[in-house]
Short mmCIF file of N, CA and C in Angstrom, two decimals:
data_model
loop_
_atom_site.label_atom_id
_atom_site.label_comp_id
_atom_site.label_asym_id
_atom_site.label_seq_id
_atom_site.Cartn_x
_atom_site.Cartn_y
_atom_site.Cartn_z
N MET F 1 -52.24 36.19 -39.83
CA MET F 1 -53.59 36.07 -40.34
C MET F 1 -53.70 36.82 -41.65
N MET F 2 -54.32 36.18 -42.63
CA MET F 2 -54.50 36.82 -43.92
C MET F 2 -55.69 37.76 -43.83
N ALA F 3 -55.51 38.95 -44.31
CA ALA F 3 -56.61 39.92 -44.30
C ALA F 3 -57.22 40.00 -45.68
N LEU F 4 -58.47 40.41 -45.73
CA LEU F 4 -59.13 40.56 -47.02
C LEU F 4 -58.46 41.63 -47.85
N GLU F 5 -57.70 42.51 -47.21
CA GLU F 5 -57.01 43.55 -47.96
C GLU F 5 -56.00 42.93 -48.93
N LEU F 6 -55.59 41.69 -48.69
CA LEU F 6 -54.70 41.02 -49.62
C LEU F 6 -55.42 40.67 -50.92
N PHE F 7 -56.73 40.63 -50.86
CA PHE F 7 -57.56 40.34 -52.02
C PHE F 7 -58.58 41.47 -52.17
N PRO F 8 -58.11 42.69 -52.49
CA PRO F 8 -59.03 43.84 -52.50
C PRO F 8 -60.19 43.69 -53.47
N ARG F 9 -59.98 43.06 -54.60
CA ARG F 9 -61.09 42.89 -55.54
C ARG F 9 -62.13 41.93 -55.00
N PHE F 10 -61.69 40.90 -54.29
CA PHE F 10 -62.65 39.99 -53.65
C PHE F 10 -63.44 40.74 -52.59
N TRP F 11 -62.76 41.53 -51.79
CA TRP F 11 -63.42 42.33 -50.76
C TRP F 11 -64.46 43.25 -51.39
N ASP F 12 -64.10 43.94 -52.48
CA ASP F 12 -65.06 44.81 -53.16
C ASP F 12 -66.23 44.02 -53.73
N THR F 13 -65.93 42.84 -54.26
CA THR F 13 -66.97 42.01 -54.85
C THR F 13 -67.98 41.55 -53.81
N ILE F 14 -67.49 41.05 -52.68
CA ILE F 14 -68.44 40.53 -51.69
C ILE F 14 -69.17 41.65 -50.98
N LYS F 15 -68.54 42.82 -50.85
CA LYS F 15 -69.25 43.95 -50.23
C LYS F 15 -70.38 44.43 -51.11
N SER F 16 -70.20 44.35 -52.43
CA SER F 16 -71.19 44.90 -53.35
C SER F 16 -72.28 43.90 -53.73
N GLN F 17 -72.14 42.64 -53.33
CA GLN F 17 -73.12 41.63 -53.72
C GLN F 17 -74.18 41.46 -52.65
N ASP F 18 -75.43 41.58 -53.05
CA ASP F 18 -76.54 41.41 -52.12
C ASP F 18 -76.74 39.95 -51.73
N HIS F 19 -76.30 39.02 -52.59
CA HIS F 19 -76.57 37.61 -52.30
C HIS F 19 -75.68 37.07 -51.19
N VAL F 20 -74.67 37.83 -50.76
CA VAL F 20 -73.81 37.36 -49.67
C VAL F 20 -74.63 37.18 -48.41
N ALA F 21 -75.45 38.16 -48.08
CA ALA F 21 -76.30 38.04 -46.89
C ALA F 21 -77.28 36.89 -47.05
N ALA F 22 -77.83 36.74 -48.24
CA ALA F 22 -78.78 35.66 -48.49
C ALA F 22 -78.09 34.29 -48.43
N ALA F 23 -76.80 34.26 -48.77
CA ALA F 23 -76.07 32.99 -48.75
C ALA F 23 -75.75 32.55 -47.33
N GLY F 24 -75.92 33.42 -46.36
CA GLY F 24 -75.69 33.03 -44.98
C GLY F 24 -74.30 33.32 -44.47
N VAL F 25 -73.51 34.08 -45.22
CA VAL F 25 -72.17 34.43 -44.75
C VAL F 25 -72.33 35.43 -43.62
N SER F 26 -71.56 35.22 -42.56
CA SER F 26 -71.69 36.12 -41.42
C SER F 26 -71.41 37.57 -41.82
N LYS F 27 -71.78 38.46 -40.95
CA LYS F 27 -71.67 39.88 -41.26
C LYS F 27 -70.23 40.24 -41.61
N LEU F 28 -70.09 40.97 -42.68
CA LEU F 28 -68.78 41.40 -43.13
C LEU F 28 -68.56 42.84 -42.69
N THR F 29 -67.45 43.06 -42.02
CA THR F 29 -67.11 44.40 -41.57
C THR F 29 -65.71 44.73 -42.05
N ALA F 30 -65.26 45.93 -41.74
CA ALA F 30 -63.90 46.34 -42.11
C ALA F 30 -62.86 45.47 -41.40
N HIS F 31 -63.26 44.81 -40.31
CA HIS F 31 -62.33 43.98 -39.55
C HIS F 31 -62.42 42.50 -39.91
N THR F 32 -63.29 42.17 -40.87
CA THR F 32 -63.42 40.79 -41.30
C THR F 32 -62.16 40.38 -42.06
N GLY F 33 -61.61 39.26 -41.69
CA GLY F 33 -60.41 38.77 -42.36
C GLY F 33 -60.72 37.60 -43.27
N LEU F 34 -59.77 37.27 -44.10
CA LEU F 34 -59.94 36.14 -44.99
C LEU F 34 -60.14 34.85 -44.19
N LYS F 35 -59.48 34.77 -43.04
CA LYS F 35 -59.65 33.59 -42.19
C LYS F 35 -61.10 33.47 -41.73
N ASP F 36 -61.76 34.60 -41.46
CA ASP F 36 -63.16 34.58 -41.07
C ASP F 36 -64.04 34.08 -42.21
N VAL F 37 -63.76 34.55 -43.41
CA VAL F 37 -64.54 34.13 -44.57
C VAL F 37 -64.33 32.64 -44.83
N LEU F 38 -63.08 32.18 -44.71
CA LEU F 38 -62.78 30.79 -45.00
C LEU F 38 -63.21 29.84 -43.89
N SER F 39 -63.58 30.36 -42.75
CA SER F 39 -64.09 29.49 -41.68
C SER F 39 -65.58 29.20 -41.87
N ASP F 40 -66.18 29.90 -42.81
CA ASP F 40 -67.60 29.72 -43.12
C ASP F 40 -67.71 28.94 -44.43
N GLU F 41 -68.50 27.87 -44.44
CA GLU F 41 -68.60 27.02 -45.64
C GLU F 41 -69.05 27.82 -46.87
N LYS F 42 -70.01 28.69 -46.70
CA LYS F 42 -70.48 29.50 -47.83
C LYS F 42 -69.46 30.55 -48.21
N GLY F 43 -68.69 31.01 -47.24
CA GLY F 43 -67.60 31.94 -47.54
C GLY F 43 -66.54 31.28 -48.41
N VAL F 44 -66.23 30.01 -48.11
CA VAL F 44 -65.28 29.25 -48.93
C VAL F 44 -65.81 29.13 -50.35
N MET F 45 -67.11 28.88 -50.46
CA MET F 45 -67.72 28.76 -51.78
C MET F 45 -67.59 30.08 -52.56
N LEU F 46 -67.89 31.20 -51.90
CA LEU F 46 -67.76 32.50 -52.57
C LEU F 46 -66.33 32.80 -52.97
N PHE F 47 -65.39 32.49 -52.06
CA PHE F 47 -63.99 32.75 -52.38
C PHE F 47 -63.51 31.83 -53.50
N SER F 48 -63.98 30.58 -53.51
CA SER F 48 -63.62 29.65 -54.58
C SER F 48 -64.13 30.15 -55.93
N GLU F 49 -65.38 30.62 -55.95
CA GLU F 49 -65.93 31.16 -57.19
C GLU F 49 -65.13 32.37 -57.67
N TYR F 50 -64.78 33.23 -56.73
CA TYR F 50 -63.99 34.41 -57.07
C TYR F 50 -62.63 33.99 -57.65
N CYS F 51 -61.94 33.08 -56.96
CA CYS F 51 -60.62 32.64 -57.43
C CYS F 51 -60.72 31.94 -58.78
N ARG F 52 -61.76 31.15 -58.97
CA ARG F 52 -61.94 30.45 -60.24
C ARG F 52 -62.10 31.47 -61.38
N SER F 53 -62.87 32.53 -61.12
CA SER F 53 -63.10 33.53 -62.17
C SER F 53 -61.87 34.39 -62.43
N HIS F 54 -60.91 34.37 -61.48
CA HIS F 54 -59.68 35.14 -61.66
C HIS F 54 -58.46 34.22 -61.87
N TYR F 55 -58.72 32.97 -62.21
CA TYR F 55 -57.69 32.00 -62.58
C TYR F 55 -56.64 31.79 -61.49
N CYS F 56 -57.08 31.74 -60.25
CA CYS F 56 -56.14 31.46 -59.15
C CYS F 56 -56.77 30.49 -58.15
N GLU F 57 -57.48 29.52 -58.67
CA GLU F 57 -58.20 28.56 -57.84
C GLU F 57 -57.27 27.71 -56.98
N GLU F 58 -56.01 27.56 -57.41
CA GLU F 58 -55.08 26.73 -56.64
C GLU F 58 -54.85 27.28 -55.24
N GLN F 59 -55.07 28.56 -55.02
CA GLN F 59 -54.92 29.12 -53.68
C GLN F 59 -55.94 28.51 -52.73
N VAL F 60 -57.16 28.39 -53.18
CA VAL F 60 -58.21 27.81 -52.34
C VAL F 60 -57.98 26.32 -52.17
N LEU F 61 -57.59 25.65 -53.24
CA LEU F 61 -57.34 24.21 -53.16
C LEU F 61 -56.22 23.92 -52.17
N PHE F 62 -55.15 24.73 -52.21
CA PHE F 62 -54.06 24.56 -51.25
C PHE F 62 -54.56 24.76 -49.82
N TRP F 63 -55.33 25.82 -49.60
CA TRP F 63 -55.83 26.10 -48.26
C TRP F 63 -56.69 24.95 -47.75
N LEU F 64 -57.57 24.43 -48.62
CA LEU F 64 -58.44 23.33 -48.21
C LEU F 64 -57.64 22.08 -47.88
N GLU F 65 -56.64 21.77 -48.67
CA GLU F 65 -55.83 20.59 -48.40
C GLU F 65 -55.00 20.77 -47.14
N ALA F 66 -54.47 21.97 -46.93
CA ALA F 66 -53.69 22.23 -45.71
C ALA F 66 -54.59 22.14 -44.49
N ARG F 67 -55.81 22.63 -44.58
CA ARG F 67 -56.76 22.54 -43.46
C ARG F 67 -57.07 21.08 -43.15
N ASP F 68 -57.29 20.27 -44.20
CA ASP F 68 -57.55 18.85 -43.99
C ASP F 68 -56.34 18.13 -43.40
N HIS F 69 -55.15 18.59 -43.77
CA HIS F 69 -53.91 18.00 -43.26
C HIS F 69 -53.84 18.15 -41.74
N GLN F 70 -54.35 19.24 -41.22
CA GLN F 70 -54.32 19.47 -39.77
C GLN F 70 -55.18 18.47 -39.01
N LEU F 71 -56.12 17.84 -39.68
CA LEU F 71 -57.03 16.91 -39.03
C LEU F 71 -56.46 15.49 -38.90
N ARG F 72 -55.32 15.27 -39.50
CA ARG F 72 -54.73 13.93 -39.48
C ARG F 72 -54.07 13.67 -38.12
N PHE F 73 -54.17 12.42 -37.65
CA PHE F 73 -53.62 12.08 -36.34
C PHE F 73 -52.39 11.18 -36.43
N ASP F 74 -52.34 10.33 -37.43
CA ASP F 74 -51.22 9.40 -37.58
C ASP F 74 -50.03 10.15 -38.17
N PRO F 75 -48.88 10.18 -37.48
CA PRO F 75 -47.72 10.92 -37.98
C PRO F 75 -47.27 10.50 -39.37
N SER F 76 -47.31 9.21 -39.68
CA SER F 76 -46.88 8.78 -41.02
C SER F 76 -47.87 9.27 -42.08
N ASP F 77 -49.14 9.29 -41.73
CA ASP F 77 -50.17 9.80 -42.64
C ASP F 77 -49.97 11.30 -42.85
N MET F 78 -49.64 12.01 -41.77
CA MET F 78 -49.40 13.45 -41.87
C MET F 78 -48.21 13.74 -42.78
N LEU F 79 -47.15 12.95 -42.63
CA LEU F 79 -45.95 13.16 -43.43
C LEU F 79 -46.23 12.90 -44.91
N SER F 80 -46.89 11.79 -45.21
CA SER F 80 -47.15 11.48 -46.62
C SER F 80 -48.09 12.51 -47.25
N GLN F 81 -49.11 12.93 -46.51
CA GLN F 81 -50.03 13.94 -47.04
C GLN F 81 -49.32 15.29 -47.17
N GLY F 82 -48.48 15.63 -46.21
CA GLY F 82 -47.72 16.88 -46.28
C GLY F 82 -46.80 16.92 -47.49
N LEU F 83 -46.14 15.80 -47.75
CA LEU F 83 -45.26 15.73 -48.93
C LEU F 83 -46.06 15.83 -50.23
N LEU F 84 -47.23 15.23 -50.25
CA LEU F 84 -48.09 15.32 -51.43
C LEU F 84 -48.53 16.76 -51.67
N ILE F 85 -48.91 17.45 -50.61
CA ILE F 85 -49.31 18.86 -50.73
C ILE F 85 -48.12 19.69 -51.22
N PHE F 86 -46.95 19.45 -50.63
CA PHE F 86 -45.74 20.17 -51.04
C PHE F 86 -45.43 19.93 -52.51
N ASP F 87 -45.46 18.68 -52.93
CA ASP F 87 -45.15 18.36 -54.33
C ASP F 87 -46.17 18.97 -55.29
N THR F 88 -47.40 19.08 -54.86
CA THR F 88 -48.44 19.60 -55.72
C THR F 88 -48.37 21.11 -55.87
N TYR F 89 -48.12 21.83 -54.79
CA TYR F 89 -48.26 23.28 -54.81
C TYR F 89 -46.97 24.08 -54.73
N VAL F 90 -45.86 23.44 -54.33
CA VAL F 90 -44.62 24.23 -54.17
C VAL F 90 -43.66 23.91 -55.27
#
C-alpha cells in the first residue's frame, strides 16, 4: 500500500488546506494512506491537481488507467489494454 509519506509535500499541502474538508474528502489522519485518498473521487481530484502543479501528472493517469483495467472482464480486452498501458507508461 502506498502511504502519503511517499508524497510528503502533498500530505503537507492537504493538511494545511481548509478546502479539503469543504471538498468532502474523508477525514485525514496520520494513518491515512494514498490509497484512501485515491479511493475518494475528490481525493483523486486533489491529488491530480497536486501532481499537475509538480509536473508528475502521469502518475495519476497511470493509476487511473490501471484501476480501469481491473474492471475489464474479457481476457483479450484485458491483454490489449494492459499492453497499451505498458507501452504508454513503461
